CSV table of N, CA and C in Angstrom, one decimal:
chain,number,residue,atom,x,y,z
L,26,MET,N,105.6,60.6,105.2
L,26,MET,CA,104.7,59.6,104.7
L,26,MET,C,105.1,58.2,105.3
L,27,ASN,N,104.4,57.9,106.4
L,27,ASN,CA,104.6,56.6,107.1
L,27,ASN,C,103.5,55.7,106.6
L,28,PRO,N,103.9,54.5,106.2
L,28,PRO,CA,102.8,53.6,105.7
L,28,PRO,C,102.0,53.2,106.9
L,29,GLN,N,100.7,53.1,106.7
L,29,GLN,CA,99.8,52.7,107.8
L,29,GLN,C,99.0,51.5,107.2
L,30,ILE,N,98.5,50.7,108.1
L,30,ILE,CA,97.6,49.6,107.7
L,30,ILE,C,96.2,50.1,107.6
L,31,LEU,N,95.6,49.9,106.5
L,31,LEU,CA,94.2,50.3,106.3
L,31,LEU,C,93.3,49.0,106.3
L,32,ARG,N,92.1,49.2,106.7
L,32,ARG,CA,91.1,48.1,106.6
L,32,ARG,C,90.2,48.4,105.5
L,33,LYS,N,90.1,47.6,104.5
L,33,LYS,CA,89.2,47.8,103.4
L,33,LYS,C,88.6,46.5,103.0
L,34,HIS,N,87.3,46.5,103.0
L,34,HIS,CA,86.5,45.3,102.6
L,34,HIS,C,87.0,44.0,103.4
L,35,GLY,N,87.3,44.2,104.7
L,35,GLY,CA,87.7,43.2,105.5
L,35,GLY,C,89.2,42.7,105.4
L,36,GLU,N,89.9,43.4,104.5
L,36,GLU,CA,91.3,43.0,104.3
L,36,GLU,C,92.2,44.1,104.8
L,37,ASP,N,93.4,43.7,105.3
L,37,ASP,CA,94.4,44.6,105.7
L,37,ASP,C,95.2,45.0,104.4
L,38,MET,N,95.3,46.3,104.2
L,38,MET,CA,96.0,46.8,103.1
L,38,MET,C,97.0,47.9,103.6
L,39,LEU,N,98.1,48.0,102.9
L,39,LEU,CA,99.1,49.0,103.2
L,39,LEU,C,98.7,50.3,102.5
L,40,ALA,N,98.7,51.4,103.3
L,40,ALA,CA,98.4,52.7,102.7
L,40,ALA,C,99.5,53.1,101.7
L,41,ALA,N,99.1,53.8,100.7
L,41,ALA,CA,100.0,54.2,99.7
L,41,ALA,C,101.1,55.2,100.3
L,42,ASP,N,102.3,54.9,100.0
L,42,ASP,CA,103.5,55.7,100.5
L,42,ASP,C,104.6,55.5,99.5
L,43,VAL,N,104.7,56.3,98.5
L,43,VAL,CA,105.7,56.2,97.4
L,43,VAL,C,107.1,56.1,98.0
L,44,LEU,N,107.4,56.7,99.2
L,44,LEU,CA,108.7,56.6,99.7
L,44,LEU,C,109.1,55.3,100.3
L,45,SER,N,108.1,54.4,100.5
L,45,SER,CA,108.3,53.1,101.1
L,45,SER,C,108.6,52.1,100.0
L,46,SER,N,109.7,51.4,100.2
L,46,SER,CA,110.1,50.4,99.2
L,46,SER,C,109.0,49.3,99.0
L,47,LYS,N,108.1,49.2,100.0
L,47,LYS,CA,107.1,48.1,99.9
L,47,LYS,C,105.8,48.6,99.1
L,48,CYS,N,105.8,49.9,98.8
L,48,CYS,CA,104.5,50.5,98.3
L,48,CYS,C,104.4,50.1,96.8
L,49,PRO,N,103.3,49.5,96.4
L,49,PRO,CA,103.1,49.1,95.0
L,49,PRO,C,103.1,50.3,94.0
L,50,SER,N,102.9,51.5,94.5
L,50,SER,CA,102.9,52.7,93.7
L,50,SER,C,104.2,52.9,93.0
L,51,ARG,N,105.3,52.4,93.7
L,51,ARG,CA,106.7,52.5,93.1
L,51,ARG,C,106.8,51.9,91.8
L,52,ARG,N,106.2,50.7,91.6
L,52,ARG,CA,106.3,50.0,90.3
L,52,ARG,C,105.6,50.8,89.2
L,53,VAL,N,104.4,51.3,89.5
L,53,VAL,CA,103.7,52.1,88.6
L,53,VAL,C,104.5,53.4,88.3
L,54,LEU,N,105.0,54.0,89.3
L,54,LEU,CA,105.7,55.3,89.1
L,54,LEU,C,107.0,55.1,88.3
L,55,SER,N,107.6,53.9,88.4
L,55,SER,CA,108.8,53.6,87.6
L,55,SER,C,108.4,53.5,86.2
L,56,HIS,N,107.3,52.9,85.9
L,56,HIS,CA,106.8,52.8,84.5
L,56,HIS,C,106.4,54.2,83.9
L,57,LEU,N,105.7,55.0,84.7
L,57,LEU,CA,105.3,56.3,84.2
L,57,LEU,C,106.5,57.2,84.0
L,58,THR,N,107.5,57.1,84.8
L,58,THR,CA,108.6,58.0,84.7
L,58,THR,C,109.8,57.5,84.0
L,59,SER,N,109.7,56.3,83.4
L,59,SER,CA,110.8,55.7,82.6
L,59,SER,C,111.0,56.6,81.4
L,60,ARG,N,112.2,56.5,80.9
L,60,ARG,CA,112.6,57.3,79.7
L,60,ARG,C,111.5,57.2,78.6
L,61,TRP,N,111.1,56.0,78.3
L,61,TRP,CA,110.2,55.8,77.2
L,61,TRP,C,108.7,56.0,77.6
L,62,GLY,N,108.4,55.6,78.9
L,62,GLY,CA,107.1,55.8,79.4
L,62,GLY,C,106.6,57.2,79.3
L,63,VAL,N,107.4,58.1,79.7
L,63,VAL,CA,107.1,59.6,79.7
L,63,VAL,C,106.8,60.0,78.2
L,64,LEU,N,107.7,59.6,77.3
L,64,LEU,CA,107.5,60.0,75.9
L,64,LEU,C,106.3,59.4,75.2
L,65,VAL,N,106.0,58.1,75.5
L,65,VAL,CA,104.8,57.5,75.0
L,65,VAL,C,103.6,58.2,75.5
L,66,MET,N,103.5,58.5,76.8
L,66,MET,CA,102.3,59.1,77.3
L,66,MET,C,102.2,60.5,76.7
L,67,VAL,N,103.3,61.2,76.5
L,67,VAL,CA,103.2,62.6,75.9
L,67,VAL,C,102.6,62.4,74.5
L,68,ALA,N,103.2,61.5,73.7
L,68,ALA,CA,102.7,61.3,72.3
L,68,ALA,C,101.2,60.9,72.3
L,69,LEU,N,100.8,60.0,73.1
L,69,LEU,CA,99.4,59.7,73.2
L,69,LEU,C,98.5,60.8,73.7
L,70,MET,N,99.0,61.6,74.5
L,70,MET,CA,98.3,62.8,75.0
L,70,MET,C,98.1,63.8,73.9
L,71,LEU,N,99.2,64.1,73.2
L,71,LEU,CA,99.2,65.1,72.2
L,71,LEU,C,98.5,64.7,70.9
L,72,ASP,N,98.6,63.4,70.5
L,72,ASP,CA,98.2,62.9,69.2
L,72,ASP,C,97.0,62.0,69.3
L,73,GLY,N,96.6,61.5,70.5
L,73,GLY,CA,95.5,60.6,70.6
L,73,GLY,C,95.8,59.2,70.2
L,74,GLN,N,94.8,58.4,70.0
L,74,GLN,CA,94.9,57.0,69.7
L,74,GLN,C,95.8,56.8,68.5
L,75,GLN,N,96.8,55.8,68.6
L,75,GLN,CA,97.8,55.6,67.6
L,75,GLN,C,98.1,54.1,67.4
L,76,ARG,N,98.5,53.8,66.2
L,76,ARG,CA,99.0,52.5,65.9
L,76,ARG,C,100.5,52.4,66.4
L,77,PHE,N,101.0,51.2,66.6
L,77,PHE,CA,102.3,51.0,67.1
L,77,PHE,C,103.3,51.7,66.2
L,78,SER,N,103.2,51.5,64.9
L,78,SER,CA,104.2,52.0,63.9
L,78,SER,C,104.2,53.6,64.0
L,79,THR,N,103.0,54.2,64.2
L,79,THR,CA,102.9,55.6,64.3
L,79,THR,C,103.6,56.1,65.5
L,80,LEU,N,103.4,55.4,66.6
L,80,LEU,CA,104.0,55.8,67.9
L,80,LEU,C,105.6,55.6,67.8
L,81,ARG,N,106.0,54.6,67.1
L,81,ARG,CA,107.4,54.4,67.0
L,81,ARG,C,108.1,55.5,66.2
L,82,ARG,N,107.4,56.0,65.2
L,82,ARG,CA,107.9,57.1,64.4
L,82,ARG,C,107.9,58.4,65.2
L,83,ARG,N,106.8,58.6,66.0
L,83,ARG,CA,106.6,59.8,66.8
L,83,ARG,C,107.6,59.9,67.9
L,84,VAL,N,107.9,58.8,68.6
L,84,VAL,CA,108.8,58.8,69.7
L,84,VAL,C,110.2,58.5,69.1
L,85,ASP,N,110.9,59.5,68.7
L,85,ASP,CA,112.2,59.3,68.0
L,85,ASP,C,113.2,58.6,68.9
L,86,GLY,N,113.8,57.6,68.4
L,86,GLY,CA,114.9,56.9,69.0
L,86,GLY,C,114.5,55.7,69.8
L,87,VAL,N,113.2,55.4,70.0
L,87,VAL,CA,112.8,54.2,70.7
L,87,VAL,C,112.9,53.0,69.7
L,88,SER,N,113.4,51.9,70.2
L,88,SER,CA,113.5,50.7,69.4
L,88,SER,C,112.1,50.0,69.5
L,89,GLU,N,111.9,49.1,68.5
L,89,GLU,CA,110.7,48.4,68.5
L,89,GLU,C,110.5,47.6,69.8
L,90,ARG,N,111.5,47.0,70.2
L,90,ARG,CA,111.5,46.2,71.4
L,90,ARG,C,111.2,47.0,72.7
L,91,MET,N,111.8,48.1,72.8
L,91,MET,CA,111.6,49.0,74.0
L,91,MET,C,110.2,49.6,74.0
L,92,LEU,N,109.7,49.9,72.8
L,92,LEU,CA,108.3,50.5,72.7
L,92,LEU,C,107.3,49.4,73.1
L,93,ALA,N,107.5,48.2,72.6
L,93,ALA,CA,106.6,47.1,73.0
L,93,ALA,C,106.7,46.8,74.5
L,94,GLN,N,107.8,46.8,75.1
L,94,GLN,CA,107.9,46.6,76.5
L,94,GLN,C,107.2,47.7,77.3
L,95,THR,N,107.5,48.9,76.8
L,95,THR,CA,106.9,50.1,77.5
L,95,THR,C,105.4,50.1,77.4
L,96,LEU,N,104.8,49.8,76.3
L,96,LEU,CA,103.4,49.7,76.1
L,96,LEU,C,102.8,48.6,76.9
L,97,GLN,N,103.5,47.4,77.0
L,97,GLN,CA,103.0,46.3,77.8
L,97,GLN,C,103.0,46.7,79.3
L,98,ALA,N,104.0,47.4,79.8
L,98,ALA,CA,104.0,47.8,81.2
L,98,ALA,C,102.9,48.8,81.5
L,99,LEU,N,102.8,49.8,80.6
L,99,LEU,CA,101.8,50.8,80.8
L,99,LEU,C,100.4,50.2,80.7
L,100,GLU,N,100.2,49.2,79.8
L,100,GLU,CA,98.9,48.5,79.7
L,100,GLU,C,98.6,47.7,81.0
L,101,ALA,N,99.6,47.0,81.5
L,101,ALA,CA,99.5,46.3,82.8
L,101,ALA,C,99.1,47.2,83.9
L,102,ASP,N,99.6,48.4,83.9
L,102,ASP,CA,99.3,49.3,85.0
L,102,ASP,C,98.0,50.1,84.8
L,103,GLY,N,97.3,49.8,83.7
L,103,GLY,CA,96.0,50.5,83.4
L,103,GLY,C,96.1,51.9,82.9
L,104,ILE,N,97.3,52.2,82.4
L,104,ILE,CA,97.5,53.6,81.9
L,104,ILE,C,97.2,53.7,80.4
L,105,VAL,N,97.5,52.6,79.7
L,105,VAL,CA,97.2,52.5,78.2
L,105,VAL,C,96.3,51.3,77.9
L,106,GLN,N,95.4,51.5,77.0
L,106,GLN,CA,94.6,50.4,76.5
L,106,GLN,C,95.0,50.0,75.1
L,107,ARG,N,95.1,48.7,74.9
L,107,ARG,CA,95.5,48.2,73.6
L,107,ARG,C,94.2,47.8,72.9
L,108,ILE,N,93.9,48.3,71.8
L,108,ILE,CA,92.7,48.0,71.0
L,108,ILE,C,93.1,47.1,69.8
L,109,ASP,N,92.6,45.9,69.8
L,109,ASP,CA,92.8,45.0,68.8
L,109,ASP,C,91.6,44.9,67.9
L,110,PHE,N,91.8,45.3,66.6
L,110,PHE,CA,90.6,45.4,65.7
L,110,PHE,C,90.3,44.0,65.1
L,111,LYS,N,91.0,43.0,65.5
L,111,LYS,CA,90.8,41.6,65.0
L,111,LYS,C,90.6,41.5,63.5
L,112,THR,N,91.6,42.1,62.8
L,112,THR,CA,91.6,42.0,61.3
L,112,THR,C,92.8,41.3,60.8
L,113,VAL,N,92.8,41.0,59.6
L,113,VAL,CA,94.0,40.4,58.9
L,113,VAL,C,94.3,41.3,57.7
L,114,PRO,N,95.5,41.9,57.7
L,114,PRO,CA,96.6,41.8,58.7
L,114,PRO,C,96.2,42.5,60.0
L,115,PRO,N,96.9,42.1,61.1
L,115,PRO,CA,96.6,42.6,62.4
L,115,PRO,C,96.6,44.2,62.4
L,116,HIS,N,95.6,44.7,63.1
L,116,HIS,CA,95.5,46.2,63.3
L,116,HIS,C,95.3,46.4,64.8
L,117,VAL,N,96.3,47.0,65.4
L,117,VAL,CA,96.2,47.3,66.9
L,117,VAL,C,96.5,48.8,67.1
L,118,GLU,N,95.8,49.4,68.0
L,118,GLU,CA,96.1,50.8,68.3
L,118,GLU,C,96.1,50.9,69.8
L,119,TYR,N,96.8,52.0,70.3
L,119,TYR,CA,96.9,52.3,71.7
L,119,TYR,C,96.3,53.6,72.0
L,120,VAL,N,95.7,53.7,73.2
L,120,VAL,CA,95.1,54.9,73.6
L,120,VAL,C,95.2,55.0,75.2
L,121,LEU,N,95.2,56.2,75.7
L,121,LEU,CA,95.3,56.4,77.1
L,121,LEU,C,93.9,56.0,77.7
L,122,THR,N,94.0,55.4,78.9
L,122,THR,CA,92.7,55.1,79.6
L,122,THR,C,92.4,56.4,80.4
L,123,PRO,N,91.2,56.5,81.0
L,123,PRO,CA,90.9,57.7,81.7
L,123,PRO,C,91.9,58.1,82.8
L,124,ILE,N,92.4,57.1,83.6
L,124,ILE,CA,93.4,57.3,84.6
L,124,ILE,C,94.8,57.6,83.9
L,125,GLY,N,95.0,57.0,82.8
L,125,GLY,CA,96.2,57.3,82.0
L,125,GLY,C,96.2,58.7,81.5
L,126,HIS,N,95.1,59.2,81.1
L,126,HIS,CA,94.9,60.6,80.7
L,126,HIS,C,95.3,61.5,81.8
L,127,GLU,N,94.8,61.2,83.0
L,127,GLU,CA,95.1,62.0,84.2
L,127,GLU,C,96.6,62.1,84.4
L,128,ALA,N,97.3,60.9,84.3
L,128,ALA,CA,98.7,60.8,84.5
L,128,ALA,C,99.5,61.6,83.4
L,129,ALA,N,99.0,61.4,82.2
L,129,ALA,CA,99.6,62.0,81.0
L,129,ALA,C,99.5,63.5,81.1
L,130,GLU,N,98.5,64.0,81.6
L,130,GLU,CA,98.4,65.5,81.8
L,130,GLU,C,99.5,66.0,82.6
L,131,LYS,N,99.8,65.3,83.7
L,131,LYS,CA,100.9,65.8,84.6
L,131,LYS,C,102.2,65.6,83.9
L,132,VAL,N,102.5,64.5,83.3
L,132,VAL,CA,103.7,64.2,82.6
L,132,VAL,C,104.0,65.2,81.4
L,133,THR,N,102.9,65.5,80.7
L,133,THR,CA,103.0,66.4,79.6
L,133,THR,C,103.3,67.8,80.1
L,134,ALA,N,102.7,68.2,81.2
L,134,ALA,CA,103.0,69.5,81.8
L,134,ALA,C,104.5,69.6,82.2
L,135,LEU,N,105.0,68.5,82.8
L,135,LEU,CA,106.4,68.5,83.2
L,135,LEU,C,107.3,68.6,81.9
L,136,ALA,N,106.9,67.8,80.9
L,136,ALA,CA,107.7,67.9,79.6
L,136,ALA,C,107.7,69.3,79.0
L,137,GLY,N,106.5,69.9,79.1
L,137,GLY,CA,106.4,71.3,78.6
L,137,GLY,C,107.3,72.3,79.4
L,138,TRP,N,107.3,72.1,80.7
L,138,TRP,CA,108.1,72.9,81.6
L,138,TRP,C,109.6,72.7,81.2
L,139,ALA,N,110.0,71.5,80.9
L,139,ALA,CA,111.4,71.2,80.5
L,139,ALA,C,111.7,71.9,79.2
L,140,GLU,N,110.8,71.9,78.3
L,140,GLU,CA,111.0,72.5,77.0
L,140,GLU,C,111.1,74.1,77.2
L,141,ASP,N,110.2,74.6,78.0
L,141,ASP,CA,110.1,76.1,78.2
L,141,ASP,C,111.3,76.6,78.9
L,142,ASN,N,112.0,75.7,79.7
L,142,ASN,CA,113.1,76.1,80.5
L,142,ASN,C,114.4,75.5,80.1
L,143,LEU,N,114.4,75.0,78.8
L,143,LEU,CA,115.6,74.3,78.3
L,143,LEU,C,116.9,75.2,78.4
L,144,ASP,N,116.8,76.4,78.0
L,144,ASP,CA,118.0,77.3,78.1
L,144,ASP,C,118.6,77.4,79.5
L,145,ARG,N,117.7,77.6,80.5
L,145,ARG,CA,118.1,77.7,81.9
L,145,ARG,C,118.7,76.4,82.4
L,146,LEU,N,118.0,75.3,82.0
L,146,LEU,CA,118.5,74.0,82.5
L,146,LEU,C,119.8,73.6,81.9
L,147,LEU,N,120.0,73.9,80.6
L,147,LEU,CA,121.4,73.7,80.0
L,147,LEU,C,122.4,74.5,80.6
L,148,ALA,N,122.1,75.8,80.9
L,148,ALA,CA,123.1,76.7,81.5
L,148,ALA,C,123.4,76.2,82.9
L,149,ALA,N,122.4,75.7,83.7
L,149,ALA,CA,122.7,75.2,85.0
L,149,ALA,C,123.5,74.0,85.0
L,150,ALA,N,123.3,73.1,84.0
L,150,ALA,CA,124.1,71.9,83.8
L,150,ALA,C,125.5,72.2,83.5
L,151,GLN,N,125.7,73.2,82.6
L,151,GLN,CA,127.0,73.6,82.2
L,151,GLN,C,127.7,74.2,83.4
L,152,SER,N,127.1,75.0,84.2
L,152,SER,CA,127.6,75.6,85.3
L,152,SER,C,128.1,74.6,86.3
L,153,GLY,N,127.2,73.5,86.5
L,153,GLY,CA,127.6,72.4,87.4
L,153,GLY,C,128.8,71.7,86.9
L,154,ALA,N,128.9,71.5,85.6
L,154,ALA,CA,130.1,70.7,85.0
L,154,ALA,C,131.3,71.6,85.2
L,155,THR,N,131.2,72.9,85.0
L,155,THR,CA,132.4,73.7,85.2
L,155,THR,C,132.8,73.7,86.6
L,156,ARG,N,131.9,73.8,87.5
L,156,ARG,CA,132.2,73.8,89.0
L,156,ARG,C,132.9,72.5,89.4
L,157,ASP,N,132.3,71.3,88.9
L,157,ASP,CA,132.9,70.0,89.1
L,157,ASP,C,134.4,70.0,88.6
L,158,ALA,N,134.6,70.5,87.4
L,158,ALA,CA,135.9,70.4,86.8
L,158,ALA,C,136.9,71.3,87.6
L,159,SER,N,136.4,72.4,88.2
L,159,SER,CA,137.3,73.3,89.0
L,159,SER,C,137.7,72.6,90.3
L,160,ASN,N,137.0,71.6,90.7
L,160,ASN,CA,137.4,70.9,92.0
L,160,ASN,C,138.5,69.9,91.8
L,161,ILE,N,138.9,69.7,90.6
L,161,ILE,CA,140.0,68.7,90.3
L,161,ILE,C,141.3,69.4,90.6
L,162,VAL,N,142.1,68.8,91.4
L,162,VAL,CA,143.4,69.4,91.8
L,162,VAL,C,144.5,68.5,91.4
L,163,GLN,N,145.6,69.0,90.8
L,163,GLN,CA,146.7,68.2,90.4
L,163,GLN,C,147.7,68.2,91.6
L,164,LEU,N,147.9,67.0,92.2
L,164,LEU,CA,148.8,66.8,93.3
L,164,LEU,C,149.9,65.7,92.9
L,165,SER,N,151.1,66.0,93.0
L,165,SER,CA,152.2,65.1,92.7
L,165,SER,C,152.0,64.3,91.5
L,166,GLY,N,151.5,64.9,90.4
L,166,GLY,CA,151.4,64.2,89.1
L,166,GLY,C,150.1,63.4,89.0
L,167,GLU,N,149.3,63.3,90.1
L,167,GLU,CA,148.1,62.5,90.0
L,167,GLU,C,146.9,63.4,90.1
L,168,THR,N,145.8,63.0,89.6
L,168,THR,CA,144.6,63.8,89.6
L,168,THR,C,143.8,63.4,90.8
L,169,HIS,N,143.4,64.3,91.7
L,169,HIS,CA,142.6,64.0,92.8
L,169,HIS,C,141.4,65.0,92.8
L,170,THR,N,140.3,64.5,93.3
L,170,THR,CA,139.1,65.4,93.4
L,170,THR,C,138.9,65.8,94.8
L,171,GLU,N,138.8,67.1,95.0
L,171,GLU,CA,138.5,67.6,96.4
L,171,GLU,C,137.1,67.2,96.8
L,172,MET,N,136.9,66.9,98.0
L,172,MET,CA,135.6,66.6,98.6
L,172,MET,C,135.0,67.8,99.1
L,173,SER,N,133.7,68.1,98.8
L,173,SER,CA,133.1,69.3,99.3
L,173,SER,C,132.5,69.0,100.7
């Protein structure tokens, strides 16, 4: 994936290349794949439009601050729409945009794959931890790690 200069509407634009540090898609991808970004998108995909407090309860472990930051980032990227009902007390809900729905389908599929393969993934992680521990060698009273 080599970035190329494209001409669009008389302007020079960099072609999308997620492997390039200059590609703007990296910022969006970092929001989509962040710890909380993935979970918020899955919750919105599975449960539809939700209030902030409902999302906070649904996404177990997220703090109010992190949820607010995550929603702001996803909104800025066009993934989530914030709907303000202009009422007192304030009533705001969040919903996936059409492009956010497309992204959430992919992320939800990945989350489903992780759930379906949890036993295998945990076994592989345990196997890797055991293998790493077996590489530790005791030499003259000090612990050293063999290099592979």
